[in-house]
mmCIF file of N, CA and C in Angstrom:
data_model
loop_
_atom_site.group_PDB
_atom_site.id
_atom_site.type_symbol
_atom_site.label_atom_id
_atom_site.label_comp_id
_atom_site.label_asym_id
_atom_site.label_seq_id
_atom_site.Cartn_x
_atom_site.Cartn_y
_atom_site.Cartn_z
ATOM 1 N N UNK G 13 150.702 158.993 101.629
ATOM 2 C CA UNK G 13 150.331 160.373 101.505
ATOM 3 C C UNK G 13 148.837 160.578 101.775
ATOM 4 N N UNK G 14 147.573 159.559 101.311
ATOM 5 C CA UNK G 14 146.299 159.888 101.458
ATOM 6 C C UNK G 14 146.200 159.558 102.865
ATOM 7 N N UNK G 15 147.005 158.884 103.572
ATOM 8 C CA UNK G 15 146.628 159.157 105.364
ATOM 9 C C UNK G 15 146.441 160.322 106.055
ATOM 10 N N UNK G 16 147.990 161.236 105.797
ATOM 11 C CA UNK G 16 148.407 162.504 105.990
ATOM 12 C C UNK G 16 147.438 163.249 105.817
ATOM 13 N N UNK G 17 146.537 163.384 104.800
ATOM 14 C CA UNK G 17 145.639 163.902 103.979
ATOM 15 C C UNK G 17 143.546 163.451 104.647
ATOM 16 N N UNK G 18 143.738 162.564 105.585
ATOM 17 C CA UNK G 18 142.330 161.508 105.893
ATOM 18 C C UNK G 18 141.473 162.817 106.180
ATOM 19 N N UNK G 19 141.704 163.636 107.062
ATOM 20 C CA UNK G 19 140.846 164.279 107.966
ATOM 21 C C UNK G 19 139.990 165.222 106.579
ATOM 22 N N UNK G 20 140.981 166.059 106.230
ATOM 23 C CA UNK G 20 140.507 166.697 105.147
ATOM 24 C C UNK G 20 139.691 165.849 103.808
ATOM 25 N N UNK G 21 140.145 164.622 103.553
ATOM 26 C CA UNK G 21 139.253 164.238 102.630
ATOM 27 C C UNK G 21 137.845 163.205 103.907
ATOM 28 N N UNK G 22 137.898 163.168 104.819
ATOM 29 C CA UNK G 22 136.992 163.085 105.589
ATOM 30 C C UNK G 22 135.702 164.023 105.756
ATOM 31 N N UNK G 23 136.416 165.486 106.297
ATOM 32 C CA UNK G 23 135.789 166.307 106.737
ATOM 33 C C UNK G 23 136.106 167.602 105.250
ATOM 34 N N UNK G 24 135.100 167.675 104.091
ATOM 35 C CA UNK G 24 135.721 168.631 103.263
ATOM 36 C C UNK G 24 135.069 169.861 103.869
ATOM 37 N N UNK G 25 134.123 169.797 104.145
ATOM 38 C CA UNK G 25 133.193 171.266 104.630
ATOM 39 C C UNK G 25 134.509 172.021 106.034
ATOM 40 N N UNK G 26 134.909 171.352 106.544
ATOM 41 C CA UNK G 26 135.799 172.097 107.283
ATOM 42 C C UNK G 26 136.957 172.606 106.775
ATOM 43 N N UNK G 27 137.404 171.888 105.862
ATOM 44 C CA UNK G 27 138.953 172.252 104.801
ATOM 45 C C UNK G 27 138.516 172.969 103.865
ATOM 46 N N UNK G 28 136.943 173.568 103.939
ATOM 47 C CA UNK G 28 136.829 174.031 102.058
ATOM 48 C C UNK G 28 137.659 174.782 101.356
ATOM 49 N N UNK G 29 138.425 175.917 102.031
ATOM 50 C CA UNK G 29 139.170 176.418 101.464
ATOM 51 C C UNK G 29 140.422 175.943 100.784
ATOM 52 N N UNK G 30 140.377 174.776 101.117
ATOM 53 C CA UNK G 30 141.768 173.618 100.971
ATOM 54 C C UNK G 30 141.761 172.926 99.945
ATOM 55 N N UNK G 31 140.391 172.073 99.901
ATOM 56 C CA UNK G 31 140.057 171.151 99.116
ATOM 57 C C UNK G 31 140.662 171.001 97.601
ATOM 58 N N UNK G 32 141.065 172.157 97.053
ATOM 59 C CA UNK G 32 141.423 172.126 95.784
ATOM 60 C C UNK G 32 143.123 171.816 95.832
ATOM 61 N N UNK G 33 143.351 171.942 96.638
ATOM 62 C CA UNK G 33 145.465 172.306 96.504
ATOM 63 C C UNK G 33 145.204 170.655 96.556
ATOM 64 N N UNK G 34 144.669 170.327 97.514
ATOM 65 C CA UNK G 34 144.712 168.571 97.820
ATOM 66 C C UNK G 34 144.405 168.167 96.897
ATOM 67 N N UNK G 35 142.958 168.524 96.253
ATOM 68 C CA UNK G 35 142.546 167.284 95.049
ATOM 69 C C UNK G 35 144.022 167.306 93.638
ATOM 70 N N UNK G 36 144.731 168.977 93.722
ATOM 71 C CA UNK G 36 145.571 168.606 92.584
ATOM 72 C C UNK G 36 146.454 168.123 92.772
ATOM 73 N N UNK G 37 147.141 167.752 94.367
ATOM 74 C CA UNK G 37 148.171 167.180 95.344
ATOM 75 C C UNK G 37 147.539 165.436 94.549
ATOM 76 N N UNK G 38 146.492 165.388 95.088
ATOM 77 C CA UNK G 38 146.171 163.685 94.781
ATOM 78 C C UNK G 38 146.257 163.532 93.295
ATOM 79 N N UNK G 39 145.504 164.415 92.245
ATOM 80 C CA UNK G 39 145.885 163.938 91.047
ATOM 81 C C UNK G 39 146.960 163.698 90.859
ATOM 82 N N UNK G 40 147.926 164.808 90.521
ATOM 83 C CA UNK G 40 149.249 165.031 90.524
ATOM 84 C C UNK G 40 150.315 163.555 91.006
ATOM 85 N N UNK G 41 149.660 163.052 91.915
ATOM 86 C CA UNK G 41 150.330 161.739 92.537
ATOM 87 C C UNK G 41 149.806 160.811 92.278
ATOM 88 N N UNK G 42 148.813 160.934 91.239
ATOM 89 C CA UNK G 42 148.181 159.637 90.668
ATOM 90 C C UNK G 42 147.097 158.581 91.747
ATOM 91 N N UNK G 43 146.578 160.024 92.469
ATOM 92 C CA UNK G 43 145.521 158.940 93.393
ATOM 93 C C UNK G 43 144.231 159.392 93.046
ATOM 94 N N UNK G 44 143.856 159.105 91.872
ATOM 95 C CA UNK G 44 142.242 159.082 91.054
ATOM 96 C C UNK G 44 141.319 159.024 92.336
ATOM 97 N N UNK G 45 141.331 157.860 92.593
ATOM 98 C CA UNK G 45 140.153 157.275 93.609
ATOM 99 C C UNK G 45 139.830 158.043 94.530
ATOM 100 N N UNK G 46 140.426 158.652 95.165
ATOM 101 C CA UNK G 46 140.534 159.666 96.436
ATOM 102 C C UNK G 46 140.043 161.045 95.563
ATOM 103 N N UNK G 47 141.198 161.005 94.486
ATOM 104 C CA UNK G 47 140.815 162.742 94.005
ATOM 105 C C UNK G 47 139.025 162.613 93.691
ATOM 106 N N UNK G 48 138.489 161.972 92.935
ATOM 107 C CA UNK G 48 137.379 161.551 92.502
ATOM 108 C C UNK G 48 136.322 161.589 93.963
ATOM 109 N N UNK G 49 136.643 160.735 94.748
ATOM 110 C CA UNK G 49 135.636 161.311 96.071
ATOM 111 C C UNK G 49 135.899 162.400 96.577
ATOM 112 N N UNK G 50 136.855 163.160 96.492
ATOM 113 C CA UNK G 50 137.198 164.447 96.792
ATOM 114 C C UNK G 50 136.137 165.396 96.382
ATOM 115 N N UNK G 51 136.472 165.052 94.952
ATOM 116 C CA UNK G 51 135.426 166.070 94.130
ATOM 117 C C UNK G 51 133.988 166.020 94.221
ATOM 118 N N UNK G 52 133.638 164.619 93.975
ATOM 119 C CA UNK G 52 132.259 164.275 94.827
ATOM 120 C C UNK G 52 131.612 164.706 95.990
ATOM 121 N N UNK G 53 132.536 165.237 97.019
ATOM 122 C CA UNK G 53 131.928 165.523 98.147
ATOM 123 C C UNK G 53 132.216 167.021 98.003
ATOM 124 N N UNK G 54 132.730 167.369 97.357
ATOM 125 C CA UNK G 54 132.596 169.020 97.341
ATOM 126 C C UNK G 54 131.481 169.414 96.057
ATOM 127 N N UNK G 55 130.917 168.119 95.372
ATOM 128 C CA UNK G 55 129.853 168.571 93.899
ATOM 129 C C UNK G 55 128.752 168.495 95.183
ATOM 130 N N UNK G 56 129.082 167.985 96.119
ATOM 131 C CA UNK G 56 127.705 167.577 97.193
ATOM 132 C C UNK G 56 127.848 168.745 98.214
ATOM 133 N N UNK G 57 128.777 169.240 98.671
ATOM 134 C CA UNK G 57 128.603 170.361 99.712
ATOM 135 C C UNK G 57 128.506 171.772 98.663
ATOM 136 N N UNK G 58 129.022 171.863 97.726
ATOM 137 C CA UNK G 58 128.708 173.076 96.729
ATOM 138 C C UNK G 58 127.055 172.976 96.329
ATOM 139 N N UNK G 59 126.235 171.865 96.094
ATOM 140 C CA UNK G 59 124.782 172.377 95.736
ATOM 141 C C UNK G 59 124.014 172.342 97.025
ATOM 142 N N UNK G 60 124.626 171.951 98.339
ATOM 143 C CA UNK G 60 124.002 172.525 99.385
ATOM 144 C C UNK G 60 123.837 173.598 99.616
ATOM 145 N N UNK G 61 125.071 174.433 99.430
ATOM 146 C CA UNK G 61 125.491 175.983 99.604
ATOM 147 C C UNK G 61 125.115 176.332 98.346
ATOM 148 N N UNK G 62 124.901 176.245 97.691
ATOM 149 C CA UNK G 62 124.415 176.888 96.396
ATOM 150 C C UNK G 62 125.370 177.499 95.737
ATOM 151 N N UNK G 63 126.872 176.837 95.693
ATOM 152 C CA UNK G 63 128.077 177.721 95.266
ATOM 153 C C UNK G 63 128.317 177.175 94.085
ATOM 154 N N UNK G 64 128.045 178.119 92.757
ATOM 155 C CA UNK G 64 127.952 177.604 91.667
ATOM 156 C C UNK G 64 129.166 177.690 91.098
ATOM 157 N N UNK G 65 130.256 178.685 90.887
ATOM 158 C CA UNK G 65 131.345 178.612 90.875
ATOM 159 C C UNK G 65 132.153 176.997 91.140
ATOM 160 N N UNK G 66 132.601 177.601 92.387
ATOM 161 C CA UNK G 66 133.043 175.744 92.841
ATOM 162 C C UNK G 66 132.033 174.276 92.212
ATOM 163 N N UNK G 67 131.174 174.738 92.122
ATOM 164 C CA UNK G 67 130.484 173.280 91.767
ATOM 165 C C UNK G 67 130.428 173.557 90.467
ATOM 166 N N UNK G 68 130.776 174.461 89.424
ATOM 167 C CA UNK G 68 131.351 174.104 88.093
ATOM 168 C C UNK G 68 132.561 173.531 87.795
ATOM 169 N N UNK G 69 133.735 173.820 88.979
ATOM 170 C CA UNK G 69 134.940 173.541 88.723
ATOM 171 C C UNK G 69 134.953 172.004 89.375
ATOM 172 N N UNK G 70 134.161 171.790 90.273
ATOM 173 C CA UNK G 70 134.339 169.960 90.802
ATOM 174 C C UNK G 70 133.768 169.445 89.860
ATOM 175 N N UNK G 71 132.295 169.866 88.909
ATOM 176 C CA UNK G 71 131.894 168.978 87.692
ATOM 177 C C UNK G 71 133.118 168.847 86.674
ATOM 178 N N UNK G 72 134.155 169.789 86.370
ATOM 179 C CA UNK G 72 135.112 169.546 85.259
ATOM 180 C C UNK G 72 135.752 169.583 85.738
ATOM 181 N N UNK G 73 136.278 169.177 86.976
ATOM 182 C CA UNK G 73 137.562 168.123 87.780
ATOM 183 C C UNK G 73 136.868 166.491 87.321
ATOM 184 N N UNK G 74 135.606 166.884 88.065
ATOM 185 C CA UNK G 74 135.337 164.782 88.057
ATOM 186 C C UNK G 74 134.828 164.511 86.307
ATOM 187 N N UNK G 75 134.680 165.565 85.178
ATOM 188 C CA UNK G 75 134.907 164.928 83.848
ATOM 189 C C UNK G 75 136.028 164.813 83.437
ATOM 190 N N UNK G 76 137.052 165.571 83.715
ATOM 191 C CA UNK G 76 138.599 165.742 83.699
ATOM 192 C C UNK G 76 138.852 163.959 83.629
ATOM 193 N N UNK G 77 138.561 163.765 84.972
ATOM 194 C CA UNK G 77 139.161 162.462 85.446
ATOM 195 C C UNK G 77 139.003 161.254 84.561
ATOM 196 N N UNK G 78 137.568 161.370 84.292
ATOM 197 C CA UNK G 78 136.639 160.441 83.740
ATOM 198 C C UNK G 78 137.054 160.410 82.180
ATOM 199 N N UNK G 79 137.414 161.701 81.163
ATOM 200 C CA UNK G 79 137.910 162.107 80.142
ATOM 201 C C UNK G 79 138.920 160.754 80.198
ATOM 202 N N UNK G 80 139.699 162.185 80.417
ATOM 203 C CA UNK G 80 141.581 161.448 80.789
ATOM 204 C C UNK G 80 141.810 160.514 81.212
ATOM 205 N N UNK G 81 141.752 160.094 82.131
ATOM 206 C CA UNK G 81 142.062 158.995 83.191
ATOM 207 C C UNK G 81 141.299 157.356 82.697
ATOM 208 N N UNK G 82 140.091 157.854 83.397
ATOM 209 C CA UNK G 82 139.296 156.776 82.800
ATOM 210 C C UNK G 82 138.600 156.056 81.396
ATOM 211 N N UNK G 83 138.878 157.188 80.569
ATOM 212 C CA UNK G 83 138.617 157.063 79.050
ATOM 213 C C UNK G 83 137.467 156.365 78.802
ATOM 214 N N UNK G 84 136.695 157.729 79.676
ATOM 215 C CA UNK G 84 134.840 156.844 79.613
ATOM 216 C C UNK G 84 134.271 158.655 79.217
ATOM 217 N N UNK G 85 134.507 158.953 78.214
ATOM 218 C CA UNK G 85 133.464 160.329 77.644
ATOM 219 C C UNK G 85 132.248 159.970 77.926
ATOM 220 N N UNK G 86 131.644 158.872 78.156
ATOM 221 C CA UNK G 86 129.709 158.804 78.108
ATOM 222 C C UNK G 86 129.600 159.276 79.078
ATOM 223 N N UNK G 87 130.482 159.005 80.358
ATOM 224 C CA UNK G 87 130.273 159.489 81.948
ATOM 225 C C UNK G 87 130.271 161.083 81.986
ATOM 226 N N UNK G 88 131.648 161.467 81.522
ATOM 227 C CA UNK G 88 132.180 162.833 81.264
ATOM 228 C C UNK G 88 131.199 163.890 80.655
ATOM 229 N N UNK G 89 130.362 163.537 79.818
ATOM 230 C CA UNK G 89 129.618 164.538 79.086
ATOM 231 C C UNK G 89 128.846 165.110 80.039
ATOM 232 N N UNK G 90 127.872 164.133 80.423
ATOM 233 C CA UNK G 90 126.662 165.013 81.086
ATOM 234 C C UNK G 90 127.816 165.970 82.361
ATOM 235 N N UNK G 91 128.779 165.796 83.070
ATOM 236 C CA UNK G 91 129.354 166.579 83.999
ATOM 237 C C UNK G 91 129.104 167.800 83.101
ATOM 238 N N UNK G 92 129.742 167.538 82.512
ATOM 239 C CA UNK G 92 129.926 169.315 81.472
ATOM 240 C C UNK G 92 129.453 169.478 80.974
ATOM 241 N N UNK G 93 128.256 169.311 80.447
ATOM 242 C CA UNK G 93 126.808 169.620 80.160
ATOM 243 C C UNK G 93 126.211 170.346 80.993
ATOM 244 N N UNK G 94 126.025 170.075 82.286
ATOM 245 C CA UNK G 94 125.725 170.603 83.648
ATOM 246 C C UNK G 94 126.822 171.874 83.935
ATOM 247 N N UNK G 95 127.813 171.717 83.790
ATOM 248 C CA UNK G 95 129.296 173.017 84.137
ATOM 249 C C UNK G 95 128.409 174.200 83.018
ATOM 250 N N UNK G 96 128.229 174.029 81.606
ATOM 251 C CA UNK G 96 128.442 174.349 80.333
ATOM 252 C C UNK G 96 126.821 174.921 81.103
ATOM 253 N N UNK G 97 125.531 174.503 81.633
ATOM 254 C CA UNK G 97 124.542 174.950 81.784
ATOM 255 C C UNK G 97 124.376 176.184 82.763
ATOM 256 N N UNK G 98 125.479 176.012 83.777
ATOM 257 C CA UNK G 98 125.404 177.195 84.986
ATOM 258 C C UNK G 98 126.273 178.096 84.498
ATOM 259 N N UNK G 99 127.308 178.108 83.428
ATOM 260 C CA UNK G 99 128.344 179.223 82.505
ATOM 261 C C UNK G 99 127.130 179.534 81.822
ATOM 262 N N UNK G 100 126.271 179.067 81.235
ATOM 263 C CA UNK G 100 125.357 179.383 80.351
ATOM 264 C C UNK G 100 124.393 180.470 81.128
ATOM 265 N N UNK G 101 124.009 180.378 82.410
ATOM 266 C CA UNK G 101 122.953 181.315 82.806
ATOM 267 C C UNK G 101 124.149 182.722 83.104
ATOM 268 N N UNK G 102 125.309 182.126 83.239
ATOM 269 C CA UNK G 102 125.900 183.297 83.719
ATOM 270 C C UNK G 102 126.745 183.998 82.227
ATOM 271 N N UNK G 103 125.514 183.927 80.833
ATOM 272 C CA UNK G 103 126.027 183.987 80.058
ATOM 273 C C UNK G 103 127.352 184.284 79.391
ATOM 274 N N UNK G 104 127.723 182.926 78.669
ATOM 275 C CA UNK G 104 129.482 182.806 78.869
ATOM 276 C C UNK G 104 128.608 182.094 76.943
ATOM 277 N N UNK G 105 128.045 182.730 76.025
ATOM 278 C CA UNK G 105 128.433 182.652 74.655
ATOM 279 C C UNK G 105 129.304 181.790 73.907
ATOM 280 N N UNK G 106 130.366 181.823 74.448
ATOM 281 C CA UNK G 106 131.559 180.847 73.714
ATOM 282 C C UNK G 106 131.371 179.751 74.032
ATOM 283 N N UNK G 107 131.205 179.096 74.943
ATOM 284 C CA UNK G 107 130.278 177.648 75.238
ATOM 285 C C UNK G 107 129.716 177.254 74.386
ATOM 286 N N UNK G 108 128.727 177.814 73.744
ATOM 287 C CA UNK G 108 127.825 177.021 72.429
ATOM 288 C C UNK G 108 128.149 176.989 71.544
ATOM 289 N N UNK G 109 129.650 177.612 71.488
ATOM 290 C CA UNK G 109 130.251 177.283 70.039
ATOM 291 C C UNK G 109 131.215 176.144 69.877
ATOM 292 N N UNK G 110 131.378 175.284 71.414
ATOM 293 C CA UNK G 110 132.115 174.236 71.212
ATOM 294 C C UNK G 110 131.953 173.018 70.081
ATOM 295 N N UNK G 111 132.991 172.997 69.210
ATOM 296 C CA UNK G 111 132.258 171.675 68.852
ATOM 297 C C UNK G 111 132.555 169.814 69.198
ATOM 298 N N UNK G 112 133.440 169.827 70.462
ATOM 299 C CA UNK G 112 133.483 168.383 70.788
ATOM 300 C C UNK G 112 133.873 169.137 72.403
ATOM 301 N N UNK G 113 133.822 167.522 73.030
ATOM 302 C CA UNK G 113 134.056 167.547 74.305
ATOM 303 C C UNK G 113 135.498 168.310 75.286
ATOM 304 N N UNK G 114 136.465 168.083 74.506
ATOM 305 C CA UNK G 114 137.673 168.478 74.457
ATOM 306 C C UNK G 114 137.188 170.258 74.167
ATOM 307 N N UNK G 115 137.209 170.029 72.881
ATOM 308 C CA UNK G 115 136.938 171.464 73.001
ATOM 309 C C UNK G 115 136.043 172.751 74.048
ATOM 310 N N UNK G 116 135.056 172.038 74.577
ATOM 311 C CA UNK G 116 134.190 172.660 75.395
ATOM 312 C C UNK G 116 135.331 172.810 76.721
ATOM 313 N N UNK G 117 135.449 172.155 77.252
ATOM 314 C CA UNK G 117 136.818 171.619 78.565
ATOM 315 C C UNK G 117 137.619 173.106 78.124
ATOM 316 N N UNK G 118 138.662 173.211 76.897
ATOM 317 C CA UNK G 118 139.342 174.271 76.645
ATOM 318 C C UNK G 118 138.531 175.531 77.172
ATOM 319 N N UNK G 119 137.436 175.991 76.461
ATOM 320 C CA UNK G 119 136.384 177.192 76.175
ATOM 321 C C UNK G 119 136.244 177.270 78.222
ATOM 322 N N UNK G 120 135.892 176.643 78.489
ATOM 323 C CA UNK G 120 135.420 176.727 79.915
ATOM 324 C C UNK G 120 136.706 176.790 80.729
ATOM 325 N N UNK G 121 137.755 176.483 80.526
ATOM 326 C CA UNK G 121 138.687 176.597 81.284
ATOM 327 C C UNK G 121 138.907 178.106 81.069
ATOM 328 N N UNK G 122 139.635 178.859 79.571
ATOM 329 C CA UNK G 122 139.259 180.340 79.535
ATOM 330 C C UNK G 122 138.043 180.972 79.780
ATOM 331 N N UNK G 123 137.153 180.906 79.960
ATOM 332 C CA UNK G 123 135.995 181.757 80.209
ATOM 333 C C UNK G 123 136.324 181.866 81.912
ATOM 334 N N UNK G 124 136.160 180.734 82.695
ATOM 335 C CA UNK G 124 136.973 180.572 84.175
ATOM 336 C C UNK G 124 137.875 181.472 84.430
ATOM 337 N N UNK G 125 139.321 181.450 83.300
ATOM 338 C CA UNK G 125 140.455 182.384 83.369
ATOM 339 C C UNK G 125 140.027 183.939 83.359
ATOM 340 N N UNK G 126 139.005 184.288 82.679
ATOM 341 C CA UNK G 126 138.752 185.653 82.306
ATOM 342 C C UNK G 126 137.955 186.050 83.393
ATOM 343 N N UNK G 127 137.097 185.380 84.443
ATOM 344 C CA UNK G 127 136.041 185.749 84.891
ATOM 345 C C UNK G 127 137.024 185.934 86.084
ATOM 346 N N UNK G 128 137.924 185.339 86.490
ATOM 347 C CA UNK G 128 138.957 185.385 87.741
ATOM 348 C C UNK G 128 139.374 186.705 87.784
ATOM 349 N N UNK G 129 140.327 186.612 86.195
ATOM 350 C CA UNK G 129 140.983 188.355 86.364
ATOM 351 C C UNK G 129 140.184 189.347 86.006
ATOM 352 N N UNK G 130 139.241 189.153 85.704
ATOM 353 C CA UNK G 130 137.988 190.451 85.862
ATOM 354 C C UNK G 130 137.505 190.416 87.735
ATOM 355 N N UNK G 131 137.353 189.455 88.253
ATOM 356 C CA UNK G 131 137.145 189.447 89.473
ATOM 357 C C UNK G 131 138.980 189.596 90.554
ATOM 358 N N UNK G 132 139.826 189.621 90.194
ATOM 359 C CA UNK G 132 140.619 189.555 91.178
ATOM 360 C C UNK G 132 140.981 188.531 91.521
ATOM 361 N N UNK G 133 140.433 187.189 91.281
ATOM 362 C CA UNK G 133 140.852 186.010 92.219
ATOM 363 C C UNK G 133 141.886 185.095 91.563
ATOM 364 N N UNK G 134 142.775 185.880 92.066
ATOM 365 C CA UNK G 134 144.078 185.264 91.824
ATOM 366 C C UNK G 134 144.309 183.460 92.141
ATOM 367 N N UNK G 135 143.739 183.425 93.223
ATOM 368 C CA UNK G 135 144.043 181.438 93.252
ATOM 369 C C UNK G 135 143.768 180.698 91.918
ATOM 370 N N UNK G 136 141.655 181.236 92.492
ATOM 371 C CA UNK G 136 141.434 180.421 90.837
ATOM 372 C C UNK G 136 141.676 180.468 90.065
ATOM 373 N N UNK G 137 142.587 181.774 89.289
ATOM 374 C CA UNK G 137 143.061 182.121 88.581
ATOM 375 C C UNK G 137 144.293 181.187 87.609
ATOM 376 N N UNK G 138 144.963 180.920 89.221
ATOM 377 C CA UNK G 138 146.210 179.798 88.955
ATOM 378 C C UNK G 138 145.540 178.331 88.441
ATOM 379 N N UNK G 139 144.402 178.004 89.360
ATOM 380 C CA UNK G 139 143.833 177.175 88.911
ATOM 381 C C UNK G 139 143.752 176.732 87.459
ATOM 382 N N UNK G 140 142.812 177.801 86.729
ATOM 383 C CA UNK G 140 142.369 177.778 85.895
ATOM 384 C C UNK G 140 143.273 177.663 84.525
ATOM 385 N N UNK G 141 144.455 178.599 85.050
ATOM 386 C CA UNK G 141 146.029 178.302 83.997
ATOM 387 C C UNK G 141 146.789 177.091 84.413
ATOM 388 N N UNK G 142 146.679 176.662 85.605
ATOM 389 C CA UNK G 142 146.781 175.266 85.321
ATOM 390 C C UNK G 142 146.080 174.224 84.467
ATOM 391 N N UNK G 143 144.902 173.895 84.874
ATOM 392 C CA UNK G 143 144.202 173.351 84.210
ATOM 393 C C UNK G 143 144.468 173.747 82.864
ATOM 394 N N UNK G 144 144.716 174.540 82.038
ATOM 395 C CA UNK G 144 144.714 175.188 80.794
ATOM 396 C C UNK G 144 145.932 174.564 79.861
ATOM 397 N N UNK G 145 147.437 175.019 80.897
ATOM 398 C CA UNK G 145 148.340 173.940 80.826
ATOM 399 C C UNK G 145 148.407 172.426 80.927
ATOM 400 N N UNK G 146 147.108 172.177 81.863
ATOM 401 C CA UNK G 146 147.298 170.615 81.992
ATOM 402 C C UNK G 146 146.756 170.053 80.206
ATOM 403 N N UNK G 147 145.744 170.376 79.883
ATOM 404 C CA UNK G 147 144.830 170.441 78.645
ATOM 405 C C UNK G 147 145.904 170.144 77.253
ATOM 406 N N UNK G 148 146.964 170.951 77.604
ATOM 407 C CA UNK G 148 148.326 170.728 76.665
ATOM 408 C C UNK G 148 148.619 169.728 76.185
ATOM 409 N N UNK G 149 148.997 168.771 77.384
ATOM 410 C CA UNK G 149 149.809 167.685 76.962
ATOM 411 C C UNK G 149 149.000 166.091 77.072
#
């Protein structure tokens, strides 16, 4: 499946609009390694472009991973420390009331959810209730 998939995790600046269905295509199928440079190269083409949005959601994709997956929180924090700092200028309040890591992950996934359907954007939207659901189990 990550063959099918090369060009786009090759070339993300040309797929950007893509990049996300794939990285949850690769989680979803249990290919960390790939999803993880995935996200990496879009935390790297998002602070080129200055797209703070997306480069909050690739920092708590690649702590996601690191959380869950890898069961390394020391790595995970500072990601969302950094997510939790650019929600913060775009004052998002409920953030500083997290009190553990887990919990912050929850808070930021709804604040995400709310800022979508106040904006219309239905994808991230799904996104974001995914992720919300994923958080569940």
């Amino acid at each position: 499946m990550v063959n099918a998939y090369s060009d786009v995790l090759e070339n993300p600046v040309k797929y950007k609009d893509y990049m996300w269905y794939l990285g949850f295509l690769l989680m979803d199928t249990d290919h960390m390694n790939e999803t993880m440079k995935l996200y990496k190269k879009t935390e790297r083409i998002c602070r080129e472009l200055s797209e703070k949005n997306t480069l909050t959601f690739s920092l708590y994709k690649q702590a996601h991973i690191l959380f869950y997956t890898e069961n390394d929180p020391e790595s995970a924090l500072p990601l969302i420390e950094e997510a939790v700092n650019i929600f913060d200028n775009l004052k998002s309040p409920e953030l500083k009331e997290a009190k553990d890591l887990l919990e912050l992950i929850k808070k930021i996934e709804k604040e995400t959810a709310r800022t979508c359907r106040e904006l219309g954007n239905k994808d991230d939207l799904g996104f974001s209730l995914y992720n919300q659901a994923d958080l569940l189990f």
